[in-house]
Amino acid sequence: MTLLLEGGRLVCTETGLDRQGDLWVQDGRISTTAPSQEVDEVIDCRGLVVTPALVDLDTRLSDPGLTWREDMGTAGQAAIRGGFTTLLASPEADPVTDGPALVRELLSRSERECPVQVLSAAALTCKLEGKDLAELGLMLEAGAAVLSNAQRLVTDSLVLRNALLYARPFDRPVLLRAGDAELESVAVMHEGEYSALAGLRGLPAAAEELGMARLIALARYTGTHIHVLGVSTALAVEQLRRAKAEGVNISGSTTALHCLLEDREVLESGYDSNTRLNPPLRSASDREAVCRGLVDGTLLGAASAHSPLTRVEKELEYAYAEPGALGLETALGALLSVVDLRVALRALSSGPARLLGLQRALVDGAPAELVAFDPSESWTVDPQQSRSRSRNEPLAGRSLPGNIQVVVHQGRRVL
């Protein structure tokens, strides 16, 4: 099948391309010159930005085992609506993805049931409990893209050190979150002015600072590539910046919601439990520092952290609600609200793609994974129109830029 995306603004953060022009898709691959065969479909992209499709570093599919929240089909449809054609599935499911058979099953089912590409993040420890190492080598042989302990902290430093040493020869990133289990155990939101006003127990930025220092030390010691998910504080961004300058094999990403929202949203939303996240929404200065980290490249990306949850889990008093929010459909708009176009595209496409070893560029022969959107056209977030099965949407009613018009996956138009 041959497609012509006509007259768009071609933007590629991997090559620096930014010009008006046409782009062809032939046999699932990009072509920058007109093919000899007849075009099957012409897509008018005038007024639209045409760029490589988005890649997500942290998606909870909730499938298997938790499909009342989400399944592969609904997650895939939400991804398409948000411009994503590749999802890295968190190992946090039921059962946890902690064995080679489970990796193979996830990848096999996703090819049949999910309309976008699904990559597997294999659990670093059995059941994500942080005690015993999972079958790391066998899971990577089975097709896992990376190793991860999802949002769970590995509190035993000896276990974590051994896991990192074991993982080093496989040359795959290990995805971890920076935090301190004891400080997090009673926290509900970010500790600061607004937690005091809200009367809710706060989580200090120092918890992430402690966790980041530990991960940096272990990355320096083992040489294993650690990628820190969900960086949310100014102190953690600065720690990461210094470690990278020293040559430590460590990288990090934040979430789109942490780039847009602040802890004051808890009060201003009337204690909307959809604003309860892990890590929590941080202060204005933290949010600004995280955005600067994306701009200067300290942070390579901003994940959706898509965590679908039901009303039973969310419609509770704030302190008792499960943390997590939807993110796939709003990530691009959230970033475009706070950083410029090229920074947003680098954070959602080329940066995550490089971490996962994927090619996302507008060059001849590259996989035809594309998205076209109008950066000047806004749309209103309506949870009832979401393609996700769940409705835990903290941006409900908000107007976001970047209305997505076209998505191409594996050379075919899917939106």
mmCIF file of C-alpha atoms in Angstrom:
data_model
loop_
_atom_site.group_PDB
_atom_site.id
_atom_site.type_symbol
_atom_site.label_atom_id
_atom_site.label_comp_id
_atom_site.label_asym_id
_atom_site.label_seq_id
_atom_site.Cartn_x
_atom_site.Cartn_y
_atom_site.Cartn_z
ATOM 1 C CA MET A 1 0.000 0.000 0.000
ATOM 2 C CA THR A 2 1.255 3.468 -0.915
ATOM 3 C CA LEU A 3 0.239 6.639 0.924
ATOM 4 C CA LEU A 4 1.006 10.273 0.206
ATOM 5 C CA LEU A 5 0.964 12.717 3.112
ATOM 6 C CA GLU A 6 0.717 15.942 1.171
ATOM 7 C CA GLY A 7 1.758 19.468 2.036
ATOM 8 C CA GLY A 8 2.521 19.104 5.736
ATOM 9 C CA ARG A 9 5.191 20.677 7.879
ATOM 10 C CA LEU A 10 7.716 17.846 8.172
ATOM 11 C CA VAL A 11 9.410 17.942 11.578
ATOM 12 C CA CYS A 12 12.007 15.400 12.694
ATOM 13 C CA THR A 13 13.892 16.021 15.928
ATOM 14 C CA GLU A 14 16.264 13.149 15.166
ATOM 15 C CA THR A 15 17.622 14.725 11.955
ATOM 16 C CA GLY A 16 16.793 18.408 12.499
ATOM 17 C CA LEU A 17 14.393 18.458 9.534
ATOM 18 C CA ASP A 18 11.764 21.218 9.586
ATOM 19 C CA ARG A 19 10.248 22.147 6.222
ATOM 20 C CA GLN A 20 7.059 22.045 4.190
ATOM 21 C CA GLY A 21 6.767 19.110 1.834
ATOM 22 C CA ASP A 22 5.316 15.767 0.874
ATOM 23 C CA LEU A 23 6.038 12.382 2.431
ATOM 24 C CA TRP A 24 5.328 8.996 0.910
ATOM 25 C CA VAL A 25 4.767 5.642 2.573
ATOM 26 C CA GLN A 26 5.434 2.505 0.540
ATOM 27 C CA ASP A 27 5.309 -1.070 1.824
ATOM 28 C CA GLY A 28 5.398 0.093 5.426
ATOM 29 C CA ARG A 29 8.457 2.328 4.951
ATOM 30 C CA ILE A 30 8.986 6.067 4.584
ATOM 31 C CA SER A 31 10.079 7.513 1.265
ATOM 32 C CA THR A 32 11.063 11.142 0.784
ATOM 33 C CA THR A 33 10.765 10.852 -3.004
ATOM 34 C CA ALA A 34 7.754 9.896 -5.093
ATOM 35 C CA PRO A 35 7.581 6.132 -5.745
ATOM 36 C CA SER A 36 7.116 4.757 -9.232
ATOM 37 C CA GLN A 37 3.881 2.959 -8.414
ATOM 38 C CA GLU A 38 0.443 4.549 -8.138
ATOM 39 C CA VAL A 39 -0.546 6.121 -4.829
ATOM 40 C CA ASP A 40 -3.438 4.341 -3.101
ATOM 41 C CA GLU A 41 -4.416 7.173 -0.764
ATOM 42 C CA VAL A 42 -3.649 10.882 -0.599
ATOM 43 C CA ILE A 43 -3.906 12.493 2.861
ATOM 44 C CA ASP A 44 -4.161 16.277 2.910
ATOM 45 C CA CYS A 45 -1.756 17.471 5.625
ATOM 46 C CA ARG A 46 -1.731 21.167 4.821
ATOM 47 C CA GLY A 47 -1.630 23.111 8.104
ATOM 48 C CA LEU A 48 -0.524 20.009 10.007
ATOM 49 C CA VAL A 49 2.781 18.986 11.560
ATOM 50 C CA VAL A 50 3.867 15.583 10.228
ATOM 51 C CA THR A 51 6.350 13.820 12.493
ATOM 52 C CA PRO A 52 7.340 10.347 13.697
ATOM 53 C CA ALA A 53 4.662 8.767 15.886
ATOM 54 C CA LEU A 54 4.970 8.883 19.662
ATOM 55 C CA VAL A 55 6.589 6.212 21.855
ATOM 56 C CA ASP A 56 5.505 5.717 25.471
ATOM 57 C CA LEU A 57 7.917 4.553 28.161
ATOM 58 C CA ASP A 58 5.385 3.692 30.857
ATOM 59 C CA THR A 59 1.952 2.252 30.104
ATOM 60 C CA ARG A 60 -0.042 0.087 32.488
ATOM 61 C CA LEU A 61 -2.028 -2.104 30.137
ATOM 62 C CA SER A 62 -3.811 -3.740 33.107
ATOM 63 C CA ASP A 63 -3.964 -6.784 30.855
ATOM 64 C CA PRO A 64 -3.815 -9.586 31.863
ATOM 65 C CA GLY A 65 -5.749 -9.867 35.073
ATOM 66 C CA LEU A 66 -7.099 -6.338 35.544
ATOM 67 C CA THR A 67 -9.156 -5.909 32.386
ATOM 68 C CA TRP A 68 -12.031 -4.178 34.191
ATOM 69 C CA ARG A 69 -9.641 -1.200 34.196
ATOM 70 C CA GLU A 70 -8.263 -1.577 30.672
ATOM 71 C CA ASP A 71 -7.469 -4.213 28.069
ATOM 72 C CA MET A 72 -5.103 -4.304 25.122
ATOM 73 C CA GLY A 73 -7.774 -3.164 22.714
ATOM 74 C CA THR A 74 -8.924 -0.115 24.662
ATOM 75 C CA ALA A 75 -5.356 0.851 25.586
ATOM 76 C CA GLY A 76 -4.400 0.635 21.919
ATOM 77 C CA GLN A 77 -7.311 2.819 20.863
ATOM 78 C CA ALA A 78 -6.420 5.414 23.507
ATOM 79 C CA ALA A 79 -2.826 5.314 22.278
ATOM 80 C CA ILE A 80 -3.874 5.971 18.687
ATOM 81 C CA ARG A 81 -6.036 8.898 19.745
ATOM 82 C CA GLY A 82 -2.999 10.335 21.528
ATOM 83 C CA GLY A 83 -0.604 9.793 18.602
ATOM 84 C CA PHE A 84 1.263 6.809 20.101
ATOM 85 C CA THR A 85 2.000 3.725 18.032
ATOM 86 C CA THR A 86 4.449 2.052 20.447
ATOM 87 C CA LEU A 87 3.764 1.296 24.109
ATOM 88 C CA LEU A 88 6.199 -0.107 26.655
ATOM 89 C CA ALA A 89 3.981 -2.242 28.871
ATOM 90 C CA SER A 90 4.736 -2.048 32.569
ATOM 91 C CA PRO A 91 5.293 -5.469 34.160
ATOM 92 C CA GLU A 92 2.710 -4.509 36.792
ATOM 93 C CA ALA A 93 -0.224 -6.738 35.845
ATOM 94 C CA ASP A 94 -1.849 -9.864 37.260
ATOM 95 C CA PRO A 95 0.216 -11.986 37.055
ATOM 96 C CA VAL A 96 3.294 -9.784 37.089
ATOM 97 C CA THR A 97 5.406 -10.185 33.934
ATOM 98 C CA ASP A 98 8.246 -11.942 35.719
ATOM 99 C CA GLY A 99 8.916 -15.031 33.576
ATOM 100 C CA PRO A 100 9.746 -15.809 29.927
ATOM 101 C CA ALA A 101 6.423 -17.534 29.244
ATOM 102 C CA LEU A 102 4.562 -14.436 30.417
ATOM 103 C CA VAL A 103 6.684 -12.210 28.170
ATOM 104 C CA ARG A 104 5.978 -14.429 25.157
ATOM 105 C CA GLU A 105 2.264 -14.523 25.973
ATOM 106 C CA LEU A 106 2.061 -10.736 26.304
ATOM 107 C CA LEU A 107 3.823 -10.126 22.997
ATOM 108 C CA SER A 108 1.835 -12.809 21.170
ATOM 109 C CA ARG A 109 -1.521 -11.547 22.439
ATOM 110 C CA SER A 110 -0.666 -7.935 21.723
ATOM 111 C CA GLU A 111 -0.060 -8.731 18.060
ATOM 112 C CA ARG A 112 -3.605 -10.095 17.840
ATOM 113 C CA GLU A 113 -5.480 -7.789 20.184
ATOM 114 C CA CYS A 114 -3.760 -4.400 20.300
ATOM 115 C CA PRO A 115 -3.914 -2.010 17.318
ATOM 116 C CA VAL A 116 -0.447 -0.595 18.126
ATOM 117 C CA GLN A 117 2.960 -2.086 18.879
ATOM 118 C CA VAL A 118 3.461 -3.325 22.437
ATOM 119 C CA LEU A 119 6.916 -3.872 23.926
ATOM 120 C CA SER A 120 7.388 -5.718 27.190
ATOM 121 C CA ALA A 121 9.193 -4.412 30.248
ATOM 122 C CA ALA A 122 10.157 -7.519 32.219
ATOM 123 C CA ALA A 123 10.050 -7.498 36.014
ATOM 124 C CA LEU A 124 13.412 -7.075 37.700
ATOM 125 C CA THR A 125 12.300 -8.998 40.800
ATOM 126 C CA CYS A 126 9.759 -11.772 41.305
ATOM 127 C CA LYS A 127 6.256 -10.327 41.685
ATOM 128 C CA LEU A 128 7.954 -6.898 41.879
ATOM 129 C CA GLU A 129 8.479 -7.561 45.593
ATOM 130 C CA GLY A 130 12.140 -6.524 45.559
ATOM 131 C CA LYS A 131 13.367 -9.738 47.180
ATOM 132 C CA ASP A 132 14.336 -12.385 44.607
ATOM 133 C CA LEU A 133 15.681 -11.762 41.100
ATOM 134 C CA ALA A 134 13.387 -12.748 38.259
ATOM 135 C CA GLU A 135 14.620 -14.769 35.257
ATOM 136 C CA LEU A 136 16.218 -11.744 33.646
ATOM 137 C CA GLY A 137 18.222 -13.388 30.873
ATOM 138 C CA LEU A 138 15.436 -15.744 29.851
ATOM 139 C CA MET A 139 12.904 -12.912 29.675
ATOM 140 C CA LEU A 140 15.203 -10.848 27.475
ATOM 141 C CA GLU A 141 15.712 -13.884 25.228
ATOM 142 C CA ALA A 142 11.917 -14.247 25.081
ATOM 143 C CA GLY A 143 11.626 -10.741 23.631
ATOM 144 C CA ALA A 144 11.473 -8.295 26.548
ATOM 145 C CA ALA A 145 12.812 -4.873 25.580
ATOM 146 C CA VAL A 146 13.950 -3.670 29.012
ATOM 147 C CA LEU A 147 13.961 -4.633 32.684
ATOM 148 C CA SER A 148 11.883 -2.721 35.202
ATOM 149 C CA ASN A 149 10.497 -2.844 38.710
ATOM 150 C CA ALA A 150 7.611 -0.612 37.614
ATOM 151 C CA GLN A 151 6.553 1.857 40.320
ATOM 152 C CA ARG A 152 7.714 -0.454 43.129
ATOM 153 C CA LEU A 153 10.884 0.445 44.992
ATOM 154 C CA VAL A 154 13.594 -2.185 45.530
ATOM 155 C CA THR A 155 14.390 -1.283 49.111
ATOM 156 C CA ASP A 156 17.136 -3.883 49.617
ATOM 157 C CA SER A 157 20.286 -2.325 48.124
ATOM 158 C CA LEU A 158 22.051 -5.697 48.018
ATOM 159 C CA VAL A 159 19.276 -7.188 45.886
ATOM 160 C CA LEU A 160 19.319 -4.142 43.619
ATOM 161 C CA ARG A 161 23.103 -4.211 43.257
ATOM 162 C CA ASN A 162 23.040 -7.918 42.336
ATOM 163 C CA ALA A 163 20.221 -7.336 39.835
ATOM 164 C CA LEU A 164 22.148 -4.534 38.151
ATOM 165 C CA LEU A 165 25.345 -6.580 37.963
ATOM 166 C CA TYR A 166 23.422 -9.516 36.510
ATOM 167 C CA ALA A 167 21.732 -7.250 33.943
ATOM 168 C CA ARG A 168 24.891 -5.443 32.801
ATOM 169 C CA PRO A 169 26.059 -7.978 30.144
ATOM 170 C CA PHE A 170 22.673 -7.812 28.398
ATOM 171 C CA ASP A 171 23.183 -4.088 27.655
ATOM 172 C CA ARG A 172 19.550 -3.153 28.233
ATOM 173 C CA PRO A 173 18.329 -0.253 30.362
ATOM 174 C CA VAL A 174 16.888 -1.013 33.782
ATOM 175 C CA LEU A 175 13.893 1.217 34.521
ATOM 176 C CA LEU A 176 13.475 2.221 38.157
ATOM 177 C CA ARG A 177 11.788 4.907 40.221
ATOM 178 C CA ALA A 178 13.648 7.103 42.701
ATOM 179 C CA GLY A 179 12.087 7.261 46.142
ATOM 180 C CA ASP A 180 12.282 6.378 49.804
ATOM 181 C CA ALA A 181 9.824 3.739 51.020
ATOM 182 C CA GLU A 182 9.652 4.941 54.628
ATOM 183 C CA LEU A 183 8.941 8.556 53.719
ATOM 184 C CA GLU A 184 6.376 7.462 51.127
ATOM 185 C CA SER A 185 4.533 5.081 53.429
ATOM 186 C CA VAL A 186 2.147 7.677 54.883
ATOM 187 C CA ALA A 187 2.329 10.403 52.203
ATOM 188 C CA VAL A 188 -0.692 11.537 50.217
ATOM 189 C CA MET A 189 0.549 14.576 48.266
ATOM 190 C CA HIS A 190 3.654 16.763 47.930
ATOM 191 C CA GLU A 191 4.813 18.244 51.224
ATOM 192 C CA GLY A 192 4.629 22.016 51.173
ATOM 193 C CA GLU A 193 2.297 24.981 51.523
ATOM 194 C CA TYR A 194 -0.649 23.259 49.883
ATOM 195 C CA SER A 195 -0.397 20.020 51.855
ATOM 196 C CA ALA A 196 -0.532 22.130 55.026
ATOM 197 C CA LEU A 197 -3.580 24.005 53.754
ATOM 198 C CA ALA A 198 -5.224 20.763 52.643
ATOM 199 C CA GLY A 199 -4.520 18.988 55.897
ATOM 200 C CA LEU A 200 -2.990 16.032 54.070
ATOM 201 C CA ARG A 201 0.250 14.251 54.895
ATOM 202 C CA GLY A 202 2.999 15.329 52.540
ATOM 203 C CA LEU A 203 5.853 13.609 50.750
ATOM 204 C CA PRO A 204 8.975 15.801 50.844
ATOM 205 C CA ALA A 205 11.119 16.310 47.762
ATOM 206 C CA ALA A 206 13.924 14.828 49.868
ATOM 207 C CA ALA A 207 12.427 11.355 49.329
ATOM 208 C CA GLU A 208 13.152 11.540 45.621
ATOM 209 C CA GLU A 209 16.534 13.153 46.297
ATOM 210 C CA LEU A 210 17.515 10.218 48.538
ATOM 211 C CA GLY A 211 16.305 7.700 45.980
ATOM 212 C CA MET A 212 18.087 9.421 43.112
ATOM 213 C CA ALA A 213 21.380 9.569 45.039
ATOM 214 C CA ARG A 214 21.147 5.818 45.642
ATOM 215 C CA LEU A 215 20.452 5.020 41.990
ATOM 216 C CA ILE A 216 23.279 7.265 40.799
ATOM 217 C CA ALA A 217 25.703 5.565 43.195
ATOM 218 C CA LEU A 218 24.653 2.113 41.990
ATOM 219 C CA ALA A 219 24.842 3.125 38.325
ATOM 220 C CA ARG A 220 28.344 4.477 38.903
ATOM 221 C CA TYR A 221 29.377 1.313 40.765
ATOM 222 C CA THR A 222 27.875 -1.323 38.442
ATOM 223 C CA GLY A 223 28.147 0.456 35.083
ATOM 224 C CA THR A 224 24.637 -0.733 34.238
ATOM 225 C CA HIS A 225 22.382 1.730 32.436
ATOM 226 C CA ILE A 226 19.684 2.855 34.875
ATOM 227 C CA HIS A 227 16.781 4.874 33.526
ATOM 228 C CA VAL A 228 14.853 6.732 36.226
ATOM 229 C CA LEU A 229 11.123 6.967 35.598
ATOM 230 C CA GLY A 230 8.888 9.755 36.880
ATOM 231 C CA VAL A 231 11.484 12.361 37.861
ATOM 232 C CA SER A 232 9.431 15.102 39.505
ATOM 233 C CA THR A 233 11.589 17.398 41.672
ATOM 234 C CA ALA A 234 14.123 20.145 41.017
ATOM 235 C CA LEU A 235 16.679 18.438 43.272
ATOM 236 C CA ALA A 236 16.412 15.153 41.371
ATOM 237 C CA VAL A 237 16.788 16.898 38.011
ATOM 238 C CA GLU A 238 19.937 18.638 39.222
ATOM 239 C CA GLN A 239 21.368 15.384 40.620
ATOM 240 C CA LEU A 240 20.756 13.701 37.279
ATOM 241 C CA ARG A 241 22.327 16.612 35.390
ATOM 242 C CA ARG A 242 25.517 16.386 37.455
ATOM 243 C CA ALA A 243 25.722 12.599 37.202
ATOM 244 C CA LYS A 244 25.383 12.686 33.419
ATOM 245 C CA ALA A 245 28.096 15.359 33.223
ATOM 246 C CA GLU A 246 30.357 13.017 35.211
ATOM 247 C CA GLY A 247 29.749 10.231 32.702
ATOM 248 C CA VAL A 248 27.557 8.030 34.905
ATOM 249 C CA ASN A 249 25.481 5.618 32.819
ATOM 250 C CA ILE A 250 22.117 6.982 33.911
ATOM 251 C CA SER A 251 19.197 8.713 32.216
ATOM 252 C CA GLY A 252 15.767 9.882 33.273
ATOM 253 C CA SER A 253 12.298 10.856 32.202
ATOM 254 C CA THR A 254 9.344 12.601 33.769
ATOM 255 C CA THR A 255 5.619 12.409 33.010
ATOM 256 C CA ALA A 256 3.540 14.751 30.893
ATOM 257 C CA LEU A 257 1.242 15.511 33.831
ATOM 258 C CA HIS A 258 4.162 16.561 36.042
ATOM 259 C CA CYS A 259 5.143 19.061 33.355
ATOM 260 C CA LEU A 260 1.690 20.646 33.352
ATOM 261 C CA LEU A 261 0.142 20.334 36.820
ATOM 262 C CA GLU A 262 1.238 21.454 40.296
ATOM 263 C CA ASP A 263 0.342 20.476 43.860
ATOM 264 C CA ARG A 264 -2.058 23.405 44.120
ATOM 265 C CA GLU A 265 -4.361 21.487 41.749
ATOM 266 C CA VAL A 266 -5.328 19.268 44.696
ATOM 267 C CA LEU A 267 -7.016 22.186 46.443
ATOM 268 C CA GLU A 268 -8.200 24.014 43.330
ATOM 269 C CA SER A 269 -9.895 20.873 42.025
ATOM 270 C CA GLY A 270 -11.776 20.376 45.276
ATOM 271 C CA TYR A 271 -9.695 17.351 46.269
ATOM 272 C CA ASP A 272 -10.302 15.582 42.963
ATOM 273 C CA SER A 273 -8.745 12.156 43.577
ATOM 274 C CA ASN A 274 -7.694 12.007 39.924
ATOM 275 C CA THR A 275 -4.914 14.434 40.880
ATOM 276 C CA ARG A 276 -3.461 11.844 43.271
ATOM 277 C CA LEU A 277 -0.424 10.432 41.468
ATOM 278 C CA ASN A 278 2.748 8.537 42.272
ATOM 279 C CA PRO A 279 5.027 10.486 42.489
ATOM 280 C CA PRO A 280 2.662 13.263 43.602
ATOM 281 C CA LEU A 281 2.161 16.524 41.782
ATOM 282 C CA ARG A 282 4.951 18.824 42.925
ATOM 283 C CA SER A 283 5.454 22.547 43.564
ATOM 284 C CA ALA A 284 5.610 25.246 40.900
ATOM 285 C CA SER A 285 9.399 25.451 41.170
ATOM 286 C CA ASP A 286 9.704 21.686 40.776
ATOM 287 C CA ARG A 287 7.460 21.705 37.720
ATOM 288 C CA GLU A 288 9.493 24.493 36.134
ATOM 289 C CA ALA A 289 12.754 22.636 36.822
ATOM 290 C CA VAL A 290 11.377 19.463 35.248
ATOM 291 C CA CYS A 291 10.423 21.416 32.121
ATOM 292 C CA ARG A 292 13.912 22.932 31.989
ATOM 293 C CA GLY A 293 15.304 19.417 32.258
ATOM 294 C CA LEU A 294 13.426 18.487 29.105
ATOM 295 C CA VAL A 295 14.565 21.618 27.296
ATOM 296 C CA ASP A 296 18.277 21.120 28.029
ATOM 297 C CA GLY A 297 18.211 17.362 27.499
ATOM 298 C CA THR A 298 18.829 16.308 31.097
ATOM 299 C CA LEU A 299 15.569 14.371 30.823
ATOM 300 C CA LEU A 300 15.215 12.403 27.599
ATOM 301 C CA GLY A 301 11.456 12.013 27.677
ATOM 302 C CA ALA A 302 8.046 12.437 29.259
ATOM 303 C CA ALA A 303 5.982 9.271 29.602
ATOM 304 C CA SER A 304 2.208 9.145 29.725
ATOM 305 C CA ALA A 305 2.317 7.052 32.944
ATOM 306 C CA HIS A 306 -1.100 5.823 31.777
ATOM 307 C CA SER A 307 -2.681 4.144 34.827
ATOM 308 C CA PRO A 308 -6.370 3.346 34.271
ATOM 309 C CA LEU A 309 -8.403 2.911 37.452
ATOM 310 C CA THR A 310 -12.117 2.351 38.104
ATOM 311 C CA ARG A 311 -14.567 4.533 40.008
ATOM 312 C CA VAL A 312 -14.430 2.026 42.868
ATOM 313 C CA GLU A 313 -10.690 2.721 43.224
ATOM 314 C CA LYS A 314 -10.870 6.475 42.653
ATOM 315 C CA GLU A 315 -14.135 7.831 44.069
ATOM 316 C CA LEU A 316 -12.959 7.772 47.679
ATOM 317 C CA GLU A 317 -11.605 10.267 50.186
ATOM 318 C CA TYR A 318 -8.386 11.660 48.756
ATOM 319 C CA ALA A 319 -6.102 9.803 51.163
ATOM 320 C CA TYR A 320 -7.694 6.435 50.368
ATOM 321 C CA ALA A 321 -7.898 6.722 46.582
ATOM 322 C CA GLU A 322 -5.512 4.659 44.477
ATOM 323 C CA PRO A 323 -2.826 6.882 42.876
ATOM 324 C CA GLY A 324 -2.747 7.081 39.077
ATOM 325 C CA ALA A 325 -4.353 8.795 36.086
ATOM 326 C CA LEU A 326 -4.972 8.371 32.391
ATOM 327 C CA GLY A 327 -2.338 9.882 30.123
ATOM 328 C CA LEU A 328 -2.126 8.429 26.621
ATOM 329 C CA GLU A 329 -4.666 10.728 24.981
ATOM 330 C CA THR A 330 -3.459 13.943 26.636
ATOM 331 C CA ALA A 331 0.344 13.633 26.807
ATOM 332 C CA LEU A 332 1.062 15.568 23.609
ATOM 333 C CA GLY A 333 -1.332 18.393 24.460
ATOM 334 C CA ALA A 334 -0.001 18.622 28.009
ATOM 335 C CA LEU A 335 3.576 19.065 26.793
ATOM 336 C CA LEU A 336 2.674 21.475 24.002
ATOM 337 C CA SER A 337 1.063 23.648 26.700
ATOM 338 C CA VAL A 338 4.381 24.190 28.490
ATOM 339 C CA VAL A 339 7.311 23.606 26.084
ATOM 340 C CA ASP A 340 7.922 24.330 22.426
ATOM 341 C CA LEU A 341 7.103 21.936 19.612
ATOM 342 C CA ARG A 342 10.544 20.418 19.103
ATOM 343 C CA VAL A 343 11.090 19.799 22.824
ATOM 344 C CA ALA A 344 7.692 18.096 23.079
ATOM 345 C CA LEU A 345 8.377 15.860 20.084
ATOM 346 C CA ARG A 346 11.833 14.936 21.329
ATOM 347 C CA ALA A 347 10.365 14.048 24.722
ATOM 348 C CA LEU A 348 7.550 11.909 23.329
ATOM 349 C CA SER A 349 9.150 10.349 20.255
ATOM 350 C CA SER A 350 12.859 10.437 19.448
ATOM 351 C CA GLY A 351 14.110 10.348 23.064
ATOM 352 C CA PRO A 352 12.085 7.302 24.160
ATOM 353 C CA ALA A 353 12.760 5.623 20.807
ATOM 354 C CA ARG A 354 16.529 5.884 21.284
ATOM 355 C CA LEU A 355 16.259 4.409 24.781
ATOM 356 C CA LEU A 356 14.350 1.419 23.375
ATOM 357 C CA GLY A 357 16.533 0.991 20.304
ATOM 358 C CA LEU A 358 13.822 2.023 17.831
ATOM 359 C CA GLN A 359 14.184 4.116 14.688
ATOM 360 C CA ARG A 360 11.857 7.111 14.616
ATOM 361 C CA ALA A 361 12.965 9.532 11.909
ATOM 362 C CA LEU A 362 11.701 10.999 8.642
ATOM 363 C CA VAL A 363 14.342 9.333 6.479
ATOM 364 C CA ASP A 364 14.169 6.922 3.559
ATOM 365 C CA GLY A 365 13.550 3.375 4.678
ATOM 366 C CA ALA A 366 12.535 4.176 8.241
ATOM 367 C CA PRO A 367 9.416 2.425 9.584
ATOM 368 C CA ALA A 368 6.259 4.306 8.637
ATOM 369 C CA GLU A 369 5.140 5.269 12.150
ATOM 370 C CA LEU A 370 3.714 8.769 11.749
ATOM 371 C CA VAL A 371 1.404 11.282 13.343
ATOM 372 C CA ALA A 372 -0.034 14.493 11.893
ATOM 373 C CA PHE A 373 -1.621 17.166 14.099
ATOM 374 C CA ASP A 374 -2.554 20.824 14.129
ATOM 375 C CA PRO A 375 -0.471 22.506 16.850
ATOM 376 C CA SER A 376 -2.655 25.616 16.809
ATOM 377 C CA GLU A 377 -6.010 23.837 17.119
ATOM 378 C CA SER A 378 -7.178 23.162 20.655
ATOM 379 C CA TRP A 379 -9.511 20.478 21.892
ATOM 380 C CA THR A 380 -11.325 19.952 25.189
ATOM 381 C CA VAL A 381 -10.620 16.912 27.330
ATOM 382 C CA ASP A 382 -13.851 14.981 27.919
ATOM 383 C CA PRO A 383 -13.454 11.762 29.940
ATOM 384 C CA GLN A 384 -16.731 10.435 28.566
ATOM 385 C CA GLN A 385 -15.232 10.549 25.071
ATOM 386 C CA SER A 386 -12.044 8.768 26.104
ATOM 387 C CA ARG A 387 -11.180 5.573 24.292
ATOM 388 C CA SER A 388 -9.841 4.117 27.517
ATOM 389 C CA ARG A 389 -12.098 1.859 29.563
ATOM 390 C CA SER A 390 -11.469 3.962 32.689
ATOM 391 C CA ARG A 391 -12.300 7.608 33.367
ATOM 392 C CA ASN A 392 -9.709 8.760 35.934
ATOM 393 C CA GLU A 393 -8.824 11.915 34.014
ATOM 394 C CA PRO A 394 -7.305 14.869 35.959
ATOM 395 C CA LEU A 395 -7.472 17.179 32.908
ATOM 396 C CA ALA A 396 -11.239 16.938 32.418
ATOM 397 C CA GLY A 397 -12.642 20.131 30.906
ATOM 398 C CA ARG A 398 -9.219 21.558 30.109
ATOM 399 C CA SER A 399 -8.411 22.878 26.639
ATOM 400 C CA LEU A 400 -5.201 21.439 25.172
ATOM 401 C CA PRO A 401 -3.349 22.293 21.943
ATOM 402 C CA GLY A 402 -2.379 19.766 19.283
ATOM 403 C CA ASN A 403 -5.494 18.219 17.771
ATOM 404 C CA ILE A 404 -4.354 14.931 16.210
ATOM 405 C CA GLN A 405 -5.763 14.278 12.751
ATOM 406 C CA VAL A 406 -3.813 11.363 11.277
ATOM 407 C CA VAL A 407 -1.922 8.374 12.683
ATOM 408 C CA VAL A 408 -0.061 5.873 10.480
ATOM 409 C CA HIS A 409 1.051 2.556 11.976
ATOM 410 C CA GLN A 410 3.027 -0.057 10.036
ATOM 411 C CA GLY A 411 2.358 1.861 6.827
ATOM 412 C CA ARG A 412 -1.433 1.986 7.257
ATOM 413 C CA ARG A 413 -3.652 4.831 8.354
ATOM 414 C CA VAL A 414 -5.262 3.920 11.669
ATOM 415 C CA LEU A 415 -6.738 7.351 12.533
#
